Coordinates of N, CA, C and O in Angstrom, one line a residue:
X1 N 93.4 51.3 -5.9 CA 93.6 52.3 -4.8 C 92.8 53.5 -5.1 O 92.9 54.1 -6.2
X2 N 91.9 53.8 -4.2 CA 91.2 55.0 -4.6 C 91.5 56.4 -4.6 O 91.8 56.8 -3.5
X3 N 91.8 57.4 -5.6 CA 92.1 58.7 -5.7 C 91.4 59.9 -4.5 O 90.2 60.2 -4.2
X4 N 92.6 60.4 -4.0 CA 91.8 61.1 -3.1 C 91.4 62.2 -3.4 O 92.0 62.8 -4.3
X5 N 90.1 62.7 -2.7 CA 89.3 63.8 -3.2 C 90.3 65.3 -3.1 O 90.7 65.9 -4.1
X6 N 90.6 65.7 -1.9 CA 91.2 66.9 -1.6 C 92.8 66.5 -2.2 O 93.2 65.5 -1.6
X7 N 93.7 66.9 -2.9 CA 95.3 67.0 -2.7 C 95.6 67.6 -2.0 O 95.1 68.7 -1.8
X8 N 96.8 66.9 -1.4 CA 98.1 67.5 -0.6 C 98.2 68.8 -0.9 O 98.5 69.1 -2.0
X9 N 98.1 69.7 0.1 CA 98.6 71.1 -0.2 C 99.9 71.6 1.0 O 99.6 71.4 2.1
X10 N 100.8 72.1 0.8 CA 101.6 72.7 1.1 C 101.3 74.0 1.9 O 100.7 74.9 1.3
X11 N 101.7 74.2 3.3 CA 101.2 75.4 4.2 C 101.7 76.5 3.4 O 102.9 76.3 3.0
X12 N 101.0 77.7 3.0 CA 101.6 78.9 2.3 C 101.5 79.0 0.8 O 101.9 80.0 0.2
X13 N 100.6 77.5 0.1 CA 101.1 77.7 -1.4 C 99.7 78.8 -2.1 O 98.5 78.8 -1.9
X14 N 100.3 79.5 -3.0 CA 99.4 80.1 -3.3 C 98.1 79.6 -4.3 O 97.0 80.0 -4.1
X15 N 98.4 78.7 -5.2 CA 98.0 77.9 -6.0 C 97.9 76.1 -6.0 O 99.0 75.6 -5.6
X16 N 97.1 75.1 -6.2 CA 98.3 73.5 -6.4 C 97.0 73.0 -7.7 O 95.9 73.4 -8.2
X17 N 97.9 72.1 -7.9 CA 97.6 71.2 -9.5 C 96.8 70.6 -9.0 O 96.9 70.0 -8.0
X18 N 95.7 70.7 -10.0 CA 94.7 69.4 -9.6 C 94.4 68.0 -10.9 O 94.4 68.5 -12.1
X19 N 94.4 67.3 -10.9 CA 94.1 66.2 -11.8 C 93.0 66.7 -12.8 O 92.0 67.2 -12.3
X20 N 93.0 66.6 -14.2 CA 92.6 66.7 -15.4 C 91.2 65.3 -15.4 O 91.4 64.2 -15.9
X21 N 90.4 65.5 -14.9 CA 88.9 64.2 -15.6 C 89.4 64.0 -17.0 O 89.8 64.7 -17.8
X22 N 89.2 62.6 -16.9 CA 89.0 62.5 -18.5 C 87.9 62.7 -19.1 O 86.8 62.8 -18.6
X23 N 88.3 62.6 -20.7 CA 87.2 63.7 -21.6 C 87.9 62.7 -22.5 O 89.0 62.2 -22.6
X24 N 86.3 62.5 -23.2 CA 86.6 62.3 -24.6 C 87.2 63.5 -25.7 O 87.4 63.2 -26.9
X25 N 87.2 64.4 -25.3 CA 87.2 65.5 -26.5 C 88.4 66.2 -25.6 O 88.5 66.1 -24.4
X26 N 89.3 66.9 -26.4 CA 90.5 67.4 -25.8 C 90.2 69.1 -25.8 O 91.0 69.9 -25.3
X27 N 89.0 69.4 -26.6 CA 88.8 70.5 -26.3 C 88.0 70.4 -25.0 O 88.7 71.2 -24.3
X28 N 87.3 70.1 -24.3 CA 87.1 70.2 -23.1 C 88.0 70.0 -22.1 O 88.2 70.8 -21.1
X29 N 88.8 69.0 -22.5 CA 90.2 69.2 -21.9 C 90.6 70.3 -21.0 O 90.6 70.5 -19.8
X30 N 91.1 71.1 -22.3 CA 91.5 72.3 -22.4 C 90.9 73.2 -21.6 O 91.5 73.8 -20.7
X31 N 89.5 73.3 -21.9 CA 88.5 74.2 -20.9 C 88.7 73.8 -19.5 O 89.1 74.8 -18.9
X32 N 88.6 73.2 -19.2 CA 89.0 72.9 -17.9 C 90.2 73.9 -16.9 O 91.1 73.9 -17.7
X33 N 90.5 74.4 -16.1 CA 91.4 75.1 -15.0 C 92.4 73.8 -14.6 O 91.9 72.8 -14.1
X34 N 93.5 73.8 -14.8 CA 94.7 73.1 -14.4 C 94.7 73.3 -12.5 O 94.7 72.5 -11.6
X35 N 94.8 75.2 -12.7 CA 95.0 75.6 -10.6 C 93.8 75.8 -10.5 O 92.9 76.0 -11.3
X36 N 94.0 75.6 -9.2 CA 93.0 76.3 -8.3 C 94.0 77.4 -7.3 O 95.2 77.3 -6.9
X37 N 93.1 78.3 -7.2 CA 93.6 79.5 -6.1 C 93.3 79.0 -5.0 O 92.5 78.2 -4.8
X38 N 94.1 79.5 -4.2 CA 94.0 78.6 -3.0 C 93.8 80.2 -1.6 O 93.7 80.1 -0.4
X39 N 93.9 81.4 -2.6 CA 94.6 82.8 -1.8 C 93.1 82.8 -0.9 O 93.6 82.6 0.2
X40 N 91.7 82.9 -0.7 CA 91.0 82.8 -0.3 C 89.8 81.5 0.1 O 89.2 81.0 -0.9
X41 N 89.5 81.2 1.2 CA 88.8 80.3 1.6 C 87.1 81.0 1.0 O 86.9 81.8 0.1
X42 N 86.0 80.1 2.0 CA 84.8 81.1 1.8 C 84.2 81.9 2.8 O 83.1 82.5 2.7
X43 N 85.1 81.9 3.9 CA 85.4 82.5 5.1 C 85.6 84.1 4.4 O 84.7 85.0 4.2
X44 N 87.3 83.9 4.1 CA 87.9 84.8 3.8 C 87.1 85.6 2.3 O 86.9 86.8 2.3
X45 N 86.9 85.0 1.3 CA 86.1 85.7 0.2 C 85.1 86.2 0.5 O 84.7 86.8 -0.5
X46 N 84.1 86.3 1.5 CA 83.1 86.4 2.1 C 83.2 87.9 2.5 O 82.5 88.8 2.0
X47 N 84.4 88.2 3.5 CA 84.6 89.1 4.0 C 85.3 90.1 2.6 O 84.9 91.2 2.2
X48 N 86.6 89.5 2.1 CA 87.1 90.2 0.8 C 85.7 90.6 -0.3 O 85.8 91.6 -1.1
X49 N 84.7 90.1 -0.2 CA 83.8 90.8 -1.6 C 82.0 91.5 -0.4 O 80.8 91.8 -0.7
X50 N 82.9 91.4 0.7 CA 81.7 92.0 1.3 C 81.2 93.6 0.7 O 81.7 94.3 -0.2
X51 N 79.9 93.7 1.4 CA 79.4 95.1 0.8 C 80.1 96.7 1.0 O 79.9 97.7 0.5
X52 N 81.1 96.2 2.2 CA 81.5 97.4 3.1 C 83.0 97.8 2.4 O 83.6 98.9 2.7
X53 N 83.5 97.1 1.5 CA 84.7 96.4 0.8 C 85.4 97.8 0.3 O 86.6 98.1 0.5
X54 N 84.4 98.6 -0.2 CA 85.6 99.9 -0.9 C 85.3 101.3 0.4 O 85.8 102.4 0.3
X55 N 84.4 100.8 1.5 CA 84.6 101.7 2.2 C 86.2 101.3 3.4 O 87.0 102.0 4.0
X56 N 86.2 99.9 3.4 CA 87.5 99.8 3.9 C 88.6 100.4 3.1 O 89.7 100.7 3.6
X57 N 88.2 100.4 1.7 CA 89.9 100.7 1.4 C 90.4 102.2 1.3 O 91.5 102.6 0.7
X58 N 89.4 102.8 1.9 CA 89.5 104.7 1.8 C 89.4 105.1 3.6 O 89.2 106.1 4.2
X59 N 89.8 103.7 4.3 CA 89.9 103.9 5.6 C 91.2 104.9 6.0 O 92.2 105.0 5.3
X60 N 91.0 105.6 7.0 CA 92.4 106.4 6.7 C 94.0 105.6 7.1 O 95.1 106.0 6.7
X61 N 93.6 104.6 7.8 CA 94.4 103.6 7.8 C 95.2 102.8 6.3 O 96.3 102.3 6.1
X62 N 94.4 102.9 5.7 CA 94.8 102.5 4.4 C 95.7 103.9 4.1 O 96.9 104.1 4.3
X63 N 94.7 104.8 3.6 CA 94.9 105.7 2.8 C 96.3 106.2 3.1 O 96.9 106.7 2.2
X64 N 96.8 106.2 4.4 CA 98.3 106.9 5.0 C 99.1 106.0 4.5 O 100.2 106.4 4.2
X65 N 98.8 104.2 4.3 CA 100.2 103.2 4.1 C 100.1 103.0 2.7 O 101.0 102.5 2.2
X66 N 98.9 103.5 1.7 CA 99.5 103.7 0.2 C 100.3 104.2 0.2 O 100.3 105.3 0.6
X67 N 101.5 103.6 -0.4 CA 102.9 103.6 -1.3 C 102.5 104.6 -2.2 O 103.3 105.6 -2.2
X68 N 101.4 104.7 -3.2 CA 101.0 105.9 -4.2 C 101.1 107.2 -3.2 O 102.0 108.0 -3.3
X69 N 100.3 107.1 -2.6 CA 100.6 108.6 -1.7 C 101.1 108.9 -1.2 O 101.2 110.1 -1.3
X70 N 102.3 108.3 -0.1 CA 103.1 108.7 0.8 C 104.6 109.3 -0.5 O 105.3 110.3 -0.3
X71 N 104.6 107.9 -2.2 CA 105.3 108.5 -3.0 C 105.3 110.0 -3.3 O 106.3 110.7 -3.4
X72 N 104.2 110.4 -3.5 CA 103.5 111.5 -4.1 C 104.0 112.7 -3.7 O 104.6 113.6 -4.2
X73 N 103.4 112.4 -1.5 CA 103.4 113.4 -1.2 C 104.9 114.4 -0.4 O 105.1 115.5 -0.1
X74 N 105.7 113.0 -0.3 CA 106.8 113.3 0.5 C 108.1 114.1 -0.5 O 108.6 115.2 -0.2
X75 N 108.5 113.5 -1.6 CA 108.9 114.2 -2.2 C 108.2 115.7 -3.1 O 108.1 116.7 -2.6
X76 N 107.7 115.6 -4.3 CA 107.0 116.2 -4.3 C 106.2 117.2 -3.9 O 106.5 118.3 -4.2
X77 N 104.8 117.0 -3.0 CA 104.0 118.0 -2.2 C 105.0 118.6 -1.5 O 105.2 119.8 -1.8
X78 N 105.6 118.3 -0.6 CA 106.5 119.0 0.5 C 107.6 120.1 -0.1 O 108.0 121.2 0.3
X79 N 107.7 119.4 -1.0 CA 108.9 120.6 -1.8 C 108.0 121.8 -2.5 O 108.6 122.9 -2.8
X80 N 106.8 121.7 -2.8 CA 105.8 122.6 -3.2 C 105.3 123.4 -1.8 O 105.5 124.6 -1.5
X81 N 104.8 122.4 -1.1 CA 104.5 123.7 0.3 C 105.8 124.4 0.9 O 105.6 125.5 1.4
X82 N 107.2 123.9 0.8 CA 108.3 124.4 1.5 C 108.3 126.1 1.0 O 108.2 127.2 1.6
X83 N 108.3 125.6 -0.7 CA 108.5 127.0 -1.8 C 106.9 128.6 -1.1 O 106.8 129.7 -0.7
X84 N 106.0 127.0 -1.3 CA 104.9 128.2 -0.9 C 105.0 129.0 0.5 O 104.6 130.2 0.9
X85 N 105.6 128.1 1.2 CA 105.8 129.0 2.5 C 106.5 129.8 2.9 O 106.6 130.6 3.8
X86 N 107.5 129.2 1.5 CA 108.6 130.9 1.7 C 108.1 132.1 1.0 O 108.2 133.2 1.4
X87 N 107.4 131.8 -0.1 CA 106.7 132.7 -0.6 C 105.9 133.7 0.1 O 106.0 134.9 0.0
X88 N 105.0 133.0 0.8 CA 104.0 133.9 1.4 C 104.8 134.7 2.9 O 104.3 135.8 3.2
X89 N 105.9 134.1 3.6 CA 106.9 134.8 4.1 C 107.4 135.5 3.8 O 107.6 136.4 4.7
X90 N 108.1 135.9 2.6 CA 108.5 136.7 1.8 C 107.6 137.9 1.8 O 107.8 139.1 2.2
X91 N 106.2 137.2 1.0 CA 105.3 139.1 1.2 C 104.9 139.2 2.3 O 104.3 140.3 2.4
X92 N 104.7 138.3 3.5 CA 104.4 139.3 4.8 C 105.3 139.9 5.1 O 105.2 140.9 5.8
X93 N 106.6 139.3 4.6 CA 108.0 140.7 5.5 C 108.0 141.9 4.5 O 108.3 143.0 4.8
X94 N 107.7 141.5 3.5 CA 107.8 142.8 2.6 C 106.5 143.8 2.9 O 106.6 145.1 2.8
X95 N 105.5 143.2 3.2 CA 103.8 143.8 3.1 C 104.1 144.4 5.0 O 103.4 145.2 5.7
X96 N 105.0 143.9 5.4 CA 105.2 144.6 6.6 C 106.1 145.7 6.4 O 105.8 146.8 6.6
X97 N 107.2 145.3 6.0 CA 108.4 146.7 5.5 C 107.4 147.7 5.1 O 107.5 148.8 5.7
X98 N 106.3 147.6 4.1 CA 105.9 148.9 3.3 C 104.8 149.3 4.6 O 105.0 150.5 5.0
X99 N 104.0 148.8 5.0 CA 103.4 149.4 6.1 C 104.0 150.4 7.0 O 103.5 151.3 7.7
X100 N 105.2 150.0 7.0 CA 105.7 150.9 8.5 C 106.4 151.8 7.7 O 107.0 152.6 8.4
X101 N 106.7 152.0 6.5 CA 107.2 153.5 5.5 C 105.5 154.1 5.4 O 105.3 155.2 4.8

């Protein structure tokens, strides 16, 4: 029965087993990759390692749905501008009080 070239893959899998060649030497064996990644075609890697690649990822579309930044800025930053904005309210009511004495 002849071994088929492509295996059965499962819609969605990220990885599948492929058959081990035989080898006289088990260190070659070894060398060998058991998976294969399955996460990109040569379609899709094409476009994933294109030249334009790190200017997509500073698109501002990106840049607003990082989790790093929205963490960053929503707790933190906001509670720093809140303070700052009372502050600087604070001395224009004051820098206005002394003007009009």
């Amino acid at each position: 029965r002849p071994m088929r070239l492509a295996p059965e893959v499962e819609p969605g899998a990220p990885t599948v087993q492929k058959p081990l060649p035989l080898h006289r030497s088990n260190v070659l064996r070894l060398m060998r990759a058991r998976r294969v990644d399955l996460n990109f075609d040569w379609r899709n890697w094409a476009y994933h390692n294109g030249p334009f690649r790190h200017l997509r990822e500073w698109s501002p579309l990106n840049v607003w749905k990082s989790v790093d930044l929205r963490r960053s800025l929503f707790p933190d930053v906001l509670q720093v501008g809140v303070v700052a904005a009372g502050v600087c309210w604070y001395n224009q009511a004051i820098a206005a009080t002394v003007l009009r004495s």
